Short mmCIF file of C-alpha atoms and ligand atoms in Angstrom, two decimals:
data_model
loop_
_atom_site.label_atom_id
_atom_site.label_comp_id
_atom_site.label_asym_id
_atom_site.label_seq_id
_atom_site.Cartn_x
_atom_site.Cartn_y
_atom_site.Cartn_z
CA UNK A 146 120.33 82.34 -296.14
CA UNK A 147 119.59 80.86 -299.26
CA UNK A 148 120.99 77.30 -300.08
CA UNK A 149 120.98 77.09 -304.04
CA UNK A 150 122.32 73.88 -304.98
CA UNK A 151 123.87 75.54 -308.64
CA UNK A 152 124.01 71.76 -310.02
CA UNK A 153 119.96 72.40 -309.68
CA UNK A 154 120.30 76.27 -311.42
CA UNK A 155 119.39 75.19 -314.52
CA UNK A 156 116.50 73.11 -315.67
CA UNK A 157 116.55 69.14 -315.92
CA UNK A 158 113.48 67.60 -316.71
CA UNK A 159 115.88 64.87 -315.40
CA UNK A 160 114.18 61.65 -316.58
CA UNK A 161 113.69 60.93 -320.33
CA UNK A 162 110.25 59.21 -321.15
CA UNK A 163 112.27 56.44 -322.84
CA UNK A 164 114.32 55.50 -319.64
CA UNK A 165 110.92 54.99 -318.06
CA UNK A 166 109.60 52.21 -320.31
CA UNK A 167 108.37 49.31 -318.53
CA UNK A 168 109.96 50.84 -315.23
CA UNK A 169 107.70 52.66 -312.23
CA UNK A 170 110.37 55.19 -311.93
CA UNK A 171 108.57 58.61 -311.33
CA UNK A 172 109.18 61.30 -314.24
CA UNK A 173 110.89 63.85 -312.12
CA UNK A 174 110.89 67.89 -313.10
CA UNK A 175 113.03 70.16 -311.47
CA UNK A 176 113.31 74.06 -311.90
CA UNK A 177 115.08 76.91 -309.95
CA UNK A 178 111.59 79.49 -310.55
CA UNK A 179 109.60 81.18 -307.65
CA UNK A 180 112.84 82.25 -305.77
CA UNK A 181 113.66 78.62 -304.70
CA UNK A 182 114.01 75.01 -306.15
CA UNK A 183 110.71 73.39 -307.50
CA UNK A 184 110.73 69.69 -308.57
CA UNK A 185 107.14 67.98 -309.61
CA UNK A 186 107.41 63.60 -309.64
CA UNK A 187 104.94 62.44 -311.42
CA UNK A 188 104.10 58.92 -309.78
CA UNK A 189 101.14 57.75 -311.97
CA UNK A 190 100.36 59.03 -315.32
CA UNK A 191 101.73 61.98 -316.87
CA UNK A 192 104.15 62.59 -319.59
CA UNK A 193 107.26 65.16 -320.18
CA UNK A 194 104.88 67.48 -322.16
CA UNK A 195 103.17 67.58 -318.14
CA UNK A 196 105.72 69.08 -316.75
CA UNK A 197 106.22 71.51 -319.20
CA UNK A 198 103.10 72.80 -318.74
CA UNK A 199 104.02 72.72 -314.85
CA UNK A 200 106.65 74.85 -315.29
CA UNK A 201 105.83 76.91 -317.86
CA UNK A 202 102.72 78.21 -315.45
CA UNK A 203 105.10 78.33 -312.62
CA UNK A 204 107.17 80.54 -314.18
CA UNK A 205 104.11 82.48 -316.07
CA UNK A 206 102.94 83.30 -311.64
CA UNK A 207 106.56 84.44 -311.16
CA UNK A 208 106.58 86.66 -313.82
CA UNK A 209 103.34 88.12 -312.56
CA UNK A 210 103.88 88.33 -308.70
CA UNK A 211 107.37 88.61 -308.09
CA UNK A 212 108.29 91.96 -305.64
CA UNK A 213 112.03 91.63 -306.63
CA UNK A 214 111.66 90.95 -310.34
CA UNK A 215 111.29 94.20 -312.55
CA UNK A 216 108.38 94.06 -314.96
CA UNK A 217 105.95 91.96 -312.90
CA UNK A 218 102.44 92.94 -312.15
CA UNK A 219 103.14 93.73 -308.66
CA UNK A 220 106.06 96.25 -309.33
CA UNK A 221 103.53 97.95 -311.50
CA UNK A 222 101.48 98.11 -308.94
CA UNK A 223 104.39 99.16 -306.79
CA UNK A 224 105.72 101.95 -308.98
CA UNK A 225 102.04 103.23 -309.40
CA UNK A 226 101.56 103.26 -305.51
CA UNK A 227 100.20 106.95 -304.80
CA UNK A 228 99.05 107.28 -307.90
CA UNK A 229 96.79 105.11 -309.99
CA UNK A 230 95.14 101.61 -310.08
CA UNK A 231 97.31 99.13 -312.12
CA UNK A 232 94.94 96.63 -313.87
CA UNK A 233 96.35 93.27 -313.26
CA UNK A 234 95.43 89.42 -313.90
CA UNK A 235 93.05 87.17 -312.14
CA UNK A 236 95.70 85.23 -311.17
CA UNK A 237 97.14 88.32 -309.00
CA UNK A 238 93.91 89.72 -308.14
CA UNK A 239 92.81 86.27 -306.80
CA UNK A 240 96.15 86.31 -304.56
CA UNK A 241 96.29 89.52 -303.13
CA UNK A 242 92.55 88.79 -302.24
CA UNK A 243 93.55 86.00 -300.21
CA UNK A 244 96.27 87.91 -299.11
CA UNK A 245 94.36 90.33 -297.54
CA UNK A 246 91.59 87.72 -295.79
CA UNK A 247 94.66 86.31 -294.36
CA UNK A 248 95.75 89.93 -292.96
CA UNK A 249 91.65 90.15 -291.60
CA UNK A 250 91.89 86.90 -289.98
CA UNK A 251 95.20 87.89 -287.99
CA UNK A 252 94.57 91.16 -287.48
CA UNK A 253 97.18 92.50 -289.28
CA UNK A 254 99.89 90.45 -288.38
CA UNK A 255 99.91 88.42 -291.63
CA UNK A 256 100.00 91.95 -294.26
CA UNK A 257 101.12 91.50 -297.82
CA UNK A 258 102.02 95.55 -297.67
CA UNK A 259 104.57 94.62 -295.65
CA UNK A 260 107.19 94.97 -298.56
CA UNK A 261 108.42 98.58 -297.44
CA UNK A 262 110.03 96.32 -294.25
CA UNK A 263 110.67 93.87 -296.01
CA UNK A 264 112.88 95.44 -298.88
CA UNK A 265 115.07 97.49 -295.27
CA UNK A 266 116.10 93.77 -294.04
CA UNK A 267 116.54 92.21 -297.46
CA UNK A 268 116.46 89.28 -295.86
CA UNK A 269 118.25 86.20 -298.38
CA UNK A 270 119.02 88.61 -300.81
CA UNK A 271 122.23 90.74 -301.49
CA UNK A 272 122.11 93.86 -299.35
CA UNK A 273 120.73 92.36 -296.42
CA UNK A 274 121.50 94.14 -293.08
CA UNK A 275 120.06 95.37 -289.91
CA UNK A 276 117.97 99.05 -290.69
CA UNK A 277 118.00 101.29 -288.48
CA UNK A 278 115.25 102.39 -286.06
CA UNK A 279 114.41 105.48 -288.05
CA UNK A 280 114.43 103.72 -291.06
CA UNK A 281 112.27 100.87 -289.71
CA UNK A 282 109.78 103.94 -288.04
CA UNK A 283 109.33 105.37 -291.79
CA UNK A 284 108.61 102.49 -293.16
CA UNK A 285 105.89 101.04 -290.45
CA UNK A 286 103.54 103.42 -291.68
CA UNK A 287 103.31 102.17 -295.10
CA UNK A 288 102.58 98.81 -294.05
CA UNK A 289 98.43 98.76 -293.90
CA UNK A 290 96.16 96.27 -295.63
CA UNK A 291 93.30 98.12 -294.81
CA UNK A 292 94.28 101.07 -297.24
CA UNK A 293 94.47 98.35 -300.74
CA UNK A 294 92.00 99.25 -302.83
CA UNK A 295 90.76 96.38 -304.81
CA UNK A 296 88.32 97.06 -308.03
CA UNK A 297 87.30 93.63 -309.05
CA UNK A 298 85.05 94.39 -311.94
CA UNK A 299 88.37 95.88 -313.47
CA UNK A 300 90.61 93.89 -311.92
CA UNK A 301 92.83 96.85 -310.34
CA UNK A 302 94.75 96.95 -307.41
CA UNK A 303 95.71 100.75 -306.20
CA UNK A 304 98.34 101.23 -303.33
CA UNK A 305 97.04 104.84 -302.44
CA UNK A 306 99.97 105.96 -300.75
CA UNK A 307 103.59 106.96 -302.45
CA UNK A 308 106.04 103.82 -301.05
CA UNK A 309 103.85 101.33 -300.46
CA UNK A 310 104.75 98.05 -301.68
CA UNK A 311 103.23 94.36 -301.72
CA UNK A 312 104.93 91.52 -301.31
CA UNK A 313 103.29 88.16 -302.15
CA UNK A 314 106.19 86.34 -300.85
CA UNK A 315 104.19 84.59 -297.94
CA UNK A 316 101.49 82.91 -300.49
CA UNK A 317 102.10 83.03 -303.80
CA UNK A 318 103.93 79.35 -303.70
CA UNK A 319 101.23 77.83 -301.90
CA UNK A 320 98.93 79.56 -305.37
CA UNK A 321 101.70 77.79 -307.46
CA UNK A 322 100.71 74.85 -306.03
CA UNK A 323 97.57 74.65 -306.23
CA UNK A 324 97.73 75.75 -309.98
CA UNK A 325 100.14 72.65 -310.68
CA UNK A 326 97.50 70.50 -309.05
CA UNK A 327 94.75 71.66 -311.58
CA UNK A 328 97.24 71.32 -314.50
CA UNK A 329 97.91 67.76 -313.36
CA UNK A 330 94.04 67.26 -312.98
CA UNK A 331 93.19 68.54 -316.41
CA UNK A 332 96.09 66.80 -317.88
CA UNK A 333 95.07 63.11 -316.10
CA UNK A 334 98.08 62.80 -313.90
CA UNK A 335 96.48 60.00 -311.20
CA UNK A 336 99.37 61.14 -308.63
CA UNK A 337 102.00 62.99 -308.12
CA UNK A 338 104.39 64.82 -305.53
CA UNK A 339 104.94 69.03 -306.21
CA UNK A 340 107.75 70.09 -303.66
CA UNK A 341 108.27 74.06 -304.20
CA UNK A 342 110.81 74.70 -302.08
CA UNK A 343 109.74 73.00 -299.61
CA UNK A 344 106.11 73.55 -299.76
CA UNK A 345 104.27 70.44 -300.25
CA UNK A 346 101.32 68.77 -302.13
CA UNK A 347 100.64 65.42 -302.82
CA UNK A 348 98.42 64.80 -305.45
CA UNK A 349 95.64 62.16 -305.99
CA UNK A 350 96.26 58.57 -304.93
CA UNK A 351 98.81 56.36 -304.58
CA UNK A 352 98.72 53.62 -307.04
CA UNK A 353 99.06 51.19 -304.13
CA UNK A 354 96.30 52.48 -301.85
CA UNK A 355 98.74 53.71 -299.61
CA UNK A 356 98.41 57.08 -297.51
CA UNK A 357 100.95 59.38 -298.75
CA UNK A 358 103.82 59.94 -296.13
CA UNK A 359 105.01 63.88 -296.18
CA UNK A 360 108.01 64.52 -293.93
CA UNK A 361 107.70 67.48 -291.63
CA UNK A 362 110.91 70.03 -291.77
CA UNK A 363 113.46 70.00 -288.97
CA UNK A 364 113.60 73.47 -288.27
CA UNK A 365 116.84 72.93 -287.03
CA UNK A 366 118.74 71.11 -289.97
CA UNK A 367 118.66 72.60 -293.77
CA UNK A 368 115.92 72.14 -295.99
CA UNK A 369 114.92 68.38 -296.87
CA UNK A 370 115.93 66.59 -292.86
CA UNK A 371 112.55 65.71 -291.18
CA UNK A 372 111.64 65.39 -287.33
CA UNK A 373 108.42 63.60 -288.78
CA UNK A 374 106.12 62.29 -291.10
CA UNK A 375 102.68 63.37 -291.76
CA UNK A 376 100.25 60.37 -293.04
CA UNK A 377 97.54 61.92 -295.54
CA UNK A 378 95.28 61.59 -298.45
CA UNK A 379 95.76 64.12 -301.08
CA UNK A 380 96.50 67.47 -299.53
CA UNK A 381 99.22 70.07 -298.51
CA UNK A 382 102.07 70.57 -296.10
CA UNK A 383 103.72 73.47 -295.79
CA UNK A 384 106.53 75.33 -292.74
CA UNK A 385 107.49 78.53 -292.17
CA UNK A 386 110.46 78.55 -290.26
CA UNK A 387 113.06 80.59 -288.98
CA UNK A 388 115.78 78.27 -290.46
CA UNK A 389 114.14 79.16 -294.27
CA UNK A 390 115.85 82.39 -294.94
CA UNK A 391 118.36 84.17 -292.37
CA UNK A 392 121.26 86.09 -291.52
CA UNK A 393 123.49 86.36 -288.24
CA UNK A 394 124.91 89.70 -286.83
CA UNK A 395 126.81 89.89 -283.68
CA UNK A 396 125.11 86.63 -282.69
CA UNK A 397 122.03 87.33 -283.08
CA UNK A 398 119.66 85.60 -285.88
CA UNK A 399 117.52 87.93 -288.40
CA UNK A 400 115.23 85.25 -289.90
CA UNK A 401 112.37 86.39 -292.64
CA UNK A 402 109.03 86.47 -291.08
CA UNK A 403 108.75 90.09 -289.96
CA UNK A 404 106.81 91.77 -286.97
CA UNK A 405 103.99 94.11 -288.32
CA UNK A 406 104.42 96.26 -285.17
CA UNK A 407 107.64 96.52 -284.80
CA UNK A 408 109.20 96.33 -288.22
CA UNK A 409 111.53 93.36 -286.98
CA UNK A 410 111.71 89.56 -287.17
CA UNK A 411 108.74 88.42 -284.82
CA UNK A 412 110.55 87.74 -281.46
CA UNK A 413 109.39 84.53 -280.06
CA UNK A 414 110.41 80.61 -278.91
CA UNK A 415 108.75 79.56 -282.08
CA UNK A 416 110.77 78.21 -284.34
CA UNK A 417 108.81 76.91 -286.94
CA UNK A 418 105.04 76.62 -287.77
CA UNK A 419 104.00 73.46 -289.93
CA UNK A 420 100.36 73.74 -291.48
CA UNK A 421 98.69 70.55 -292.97
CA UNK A 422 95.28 71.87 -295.24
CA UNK A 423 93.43 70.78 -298.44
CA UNK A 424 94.74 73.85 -300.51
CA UNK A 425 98.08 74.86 -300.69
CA UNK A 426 97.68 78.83 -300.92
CA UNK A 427 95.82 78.48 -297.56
CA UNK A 428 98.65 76.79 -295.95
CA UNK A 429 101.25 78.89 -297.20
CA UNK A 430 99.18 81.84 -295.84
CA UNK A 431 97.90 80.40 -292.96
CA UNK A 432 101.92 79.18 -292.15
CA UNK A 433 103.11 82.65 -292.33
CA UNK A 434 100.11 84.06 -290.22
CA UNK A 435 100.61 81.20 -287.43
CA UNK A 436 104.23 81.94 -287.01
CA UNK A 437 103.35 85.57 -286.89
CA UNK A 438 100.63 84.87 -284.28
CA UNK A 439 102.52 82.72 -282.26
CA UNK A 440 101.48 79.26 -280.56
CA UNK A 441 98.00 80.36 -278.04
CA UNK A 442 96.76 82.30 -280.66
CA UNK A 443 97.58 80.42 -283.74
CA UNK A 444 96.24 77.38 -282.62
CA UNK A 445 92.87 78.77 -281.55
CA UNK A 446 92.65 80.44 -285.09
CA UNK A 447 93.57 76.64 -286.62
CA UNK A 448 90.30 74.94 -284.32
CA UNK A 449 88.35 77.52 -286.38
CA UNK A 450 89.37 76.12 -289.79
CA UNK A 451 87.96 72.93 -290.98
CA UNK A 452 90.04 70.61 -291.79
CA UNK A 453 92.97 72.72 -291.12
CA UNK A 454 96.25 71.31 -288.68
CA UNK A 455 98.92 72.43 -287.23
CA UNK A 456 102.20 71.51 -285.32
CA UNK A 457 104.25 74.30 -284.02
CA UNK A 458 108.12 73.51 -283.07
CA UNK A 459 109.56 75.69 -280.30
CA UNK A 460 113.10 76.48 -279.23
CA UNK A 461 113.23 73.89 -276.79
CA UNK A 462 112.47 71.07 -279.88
CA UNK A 463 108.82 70.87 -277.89
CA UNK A 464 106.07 69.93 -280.16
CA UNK A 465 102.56 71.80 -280.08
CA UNK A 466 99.80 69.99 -282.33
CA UNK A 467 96.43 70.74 -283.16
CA UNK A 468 94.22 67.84 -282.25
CA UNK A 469 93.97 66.26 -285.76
CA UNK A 470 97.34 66.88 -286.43
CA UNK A 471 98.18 64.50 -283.43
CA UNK A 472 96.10 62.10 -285.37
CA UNK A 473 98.14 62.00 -288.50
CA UNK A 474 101.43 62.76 -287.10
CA UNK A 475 104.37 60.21 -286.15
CA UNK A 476 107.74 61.57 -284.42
CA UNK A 477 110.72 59.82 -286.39
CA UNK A 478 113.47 62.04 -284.70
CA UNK A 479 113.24 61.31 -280.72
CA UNK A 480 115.67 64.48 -280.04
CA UNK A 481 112.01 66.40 -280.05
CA UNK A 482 109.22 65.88 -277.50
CA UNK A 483 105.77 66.56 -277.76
CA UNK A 484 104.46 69.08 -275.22
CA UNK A 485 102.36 68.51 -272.35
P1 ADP B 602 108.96 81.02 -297.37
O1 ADP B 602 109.02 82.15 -298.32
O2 ADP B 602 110.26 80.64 -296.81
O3 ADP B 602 108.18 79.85 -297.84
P2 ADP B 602 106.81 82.18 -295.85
O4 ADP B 602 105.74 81.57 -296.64
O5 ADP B 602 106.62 82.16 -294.37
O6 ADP B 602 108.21 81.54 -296.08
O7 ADP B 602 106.93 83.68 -296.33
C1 ADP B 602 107.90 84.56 -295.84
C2 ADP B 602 107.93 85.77 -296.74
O8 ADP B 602 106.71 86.51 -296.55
C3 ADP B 602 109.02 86.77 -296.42
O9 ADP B 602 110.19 86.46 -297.14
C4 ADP B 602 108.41 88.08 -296.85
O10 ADP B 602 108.51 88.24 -298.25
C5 ADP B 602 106.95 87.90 -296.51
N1 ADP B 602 106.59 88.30 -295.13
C6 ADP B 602 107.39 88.48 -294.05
N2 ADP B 602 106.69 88.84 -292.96
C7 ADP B 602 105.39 88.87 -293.36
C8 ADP B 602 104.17 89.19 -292.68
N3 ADP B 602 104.12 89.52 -291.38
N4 ADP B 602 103.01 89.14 -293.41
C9 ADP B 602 103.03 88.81 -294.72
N5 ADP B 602 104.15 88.52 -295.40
C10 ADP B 602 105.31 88.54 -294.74
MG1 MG B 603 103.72 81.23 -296.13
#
């Protein structure tokens, strides 16, 4: 289910440079780009012209890696699936790279060909509905990371077989991110706060010295509630969650993060996976992969990464966290427990 705030639809670089003067307000941007809401505060430095540039890139990715836009660089590659290469940019090369080390670290349980399933459920979108189990067995076979064919001398990306579809969906926000943090380094920004839809970075330092306090999703509640707060230095926080995009039929709750074996929202008493990491494509990857993983497994992937954390959230509002995540983590809503 997608909760558009239509106030929000259009753009508002809200705060004029001149109501600023000799205030610390933040220069707030917000934009509805990227399939959700995206606001950038600029806390220390920066200028209007800043977030332009923000958002101008932001929508730049979009128009390169969307799955449900027409003309993008991945419905080229789409249409062309089964029969030629589609030369794209490094910008989509360099995500559906990552991409597919996420889908080799999981095994195949994070897969950015997963868009044949994905475009059955339509999942947040108009259309969406339960497919049925032939439909869903058609489509499973077209779903296989191993079969991209990457050429990155000419920067080509060939689906060889007829249906096959990517979907970037899973990382291409945390890439947005991480692009808005190198526009704000190039452009002198000392700090900032980029919130894409939920998927956090905080950037540089806080003109006070202060750790920067990101609050950690109730999975739960809608988008912006918190069952905690995350103490870090410049860095990332991102949740995949079951409460992010769903619908209900005859009770029962279809969320978005889909099952690469059986075609079907992954089944489990996870309800949302938060990932705390230096750079924000890896945590929107590495959110969607935990969640598909599930708790034993994800969390024995995370002691692998350095200086990657975890906390996962399960039905029972339990709280699993990876050792350094315990370190930088503080409960604000007592209605959850940690585990063990
Ligand atoms: P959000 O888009 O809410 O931030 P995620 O980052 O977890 O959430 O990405 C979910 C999206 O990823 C889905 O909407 C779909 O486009 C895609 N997706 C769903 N299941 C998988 C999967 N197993 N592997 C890779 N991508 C997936
Ligand atoms: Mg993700």
């Amino acid at each position: 289910m997608r909760r558009i705030v239509p106030a929000l639809l259009c753009l508002s670089l809200s705060l004029s440079a001149c109501a600023r003067t000799g205030t610390r307000e933040p220069l707030r941007g917000s934009e509805y780009v990227l399939g959700t809401i995206c606001t950038v505060s600029l806390q220390d430095g920066g200028s209007e012209a800043v977030l332009q540039a923000v958002f101008a890139r932001l929508r730049e990715i979009e128009a390169r890696m969307s799955a449900n836009r027409e003309g993008t660089e991945i419905a080229a590659v789409n249409e062309a699936a089964g029969r030629s290469p589609v030369r794209v940019s490094p910008d989509t090369l360099f995500v559906v790279k990552k991409a597919l080390e996420y889908a080799r670290l999981s095994n195949g349980a994070f897969d950015p060909t997963i868009g044949p399933v994905v475009k059955l459920w339509n999942i947040g979108l108009d259309g969406q509905r339960v497919p049925s189990d032939r439909e869903i067995r058609e489509a499973l076979p077209l779903v296989s990371w191993k079969s991209v064919v990457l050429d990155e001398r000419a920067s080509t990306v060939f689906l060889p077989r007829s249906g096959m579809r990517l979907d970037l969906g899973a990382i291409a926000k945390g890439y947005a991110a991480d692009e808005t943090a190198r526009i704000l380094g190039e452009r002198r920004v000392r700090a900032a706060v980029v919130d894409l839809g939920g998927n956090v970075l905080v950037y540089g330092k806080k003109a006070d010295g202060s750790l920067w306090r990101v609050g950690v999703q109730n999975p739960f509640n809608d988008r912006g509630s918190y069952l905690g707060i995350v103490s870090m230095g410049a860095g990332t926080v991102v949740t995949s969650g079951v409460y992010e995009r769903f619908f209900e039929q005859d009770g029962k709750r279809y969320h978005h993060i889909l099952d690469t074996r059986t075609g079907s929202p992954v089944e489990s008493e996870i309800v949302s996976v938060t990932v705390i990491a230096p750079s924000s494509i890896d945590a929107d990857g590495l959110s969607t992969t935990l969640f598909a993983l599930g708790r034993e497994r994800g969390l024995a992937l995370v002691r692998t990464l350095p200086g990657v954390e975890a906390i996962y959230v399960d039905d029972q509002r339990r709280l699993y966290l990876s050792p350094g995540a315990s370190k930088a983590f503080n409960l604000t809503d007592k209605t959850f427990t940690f585990a063990e």
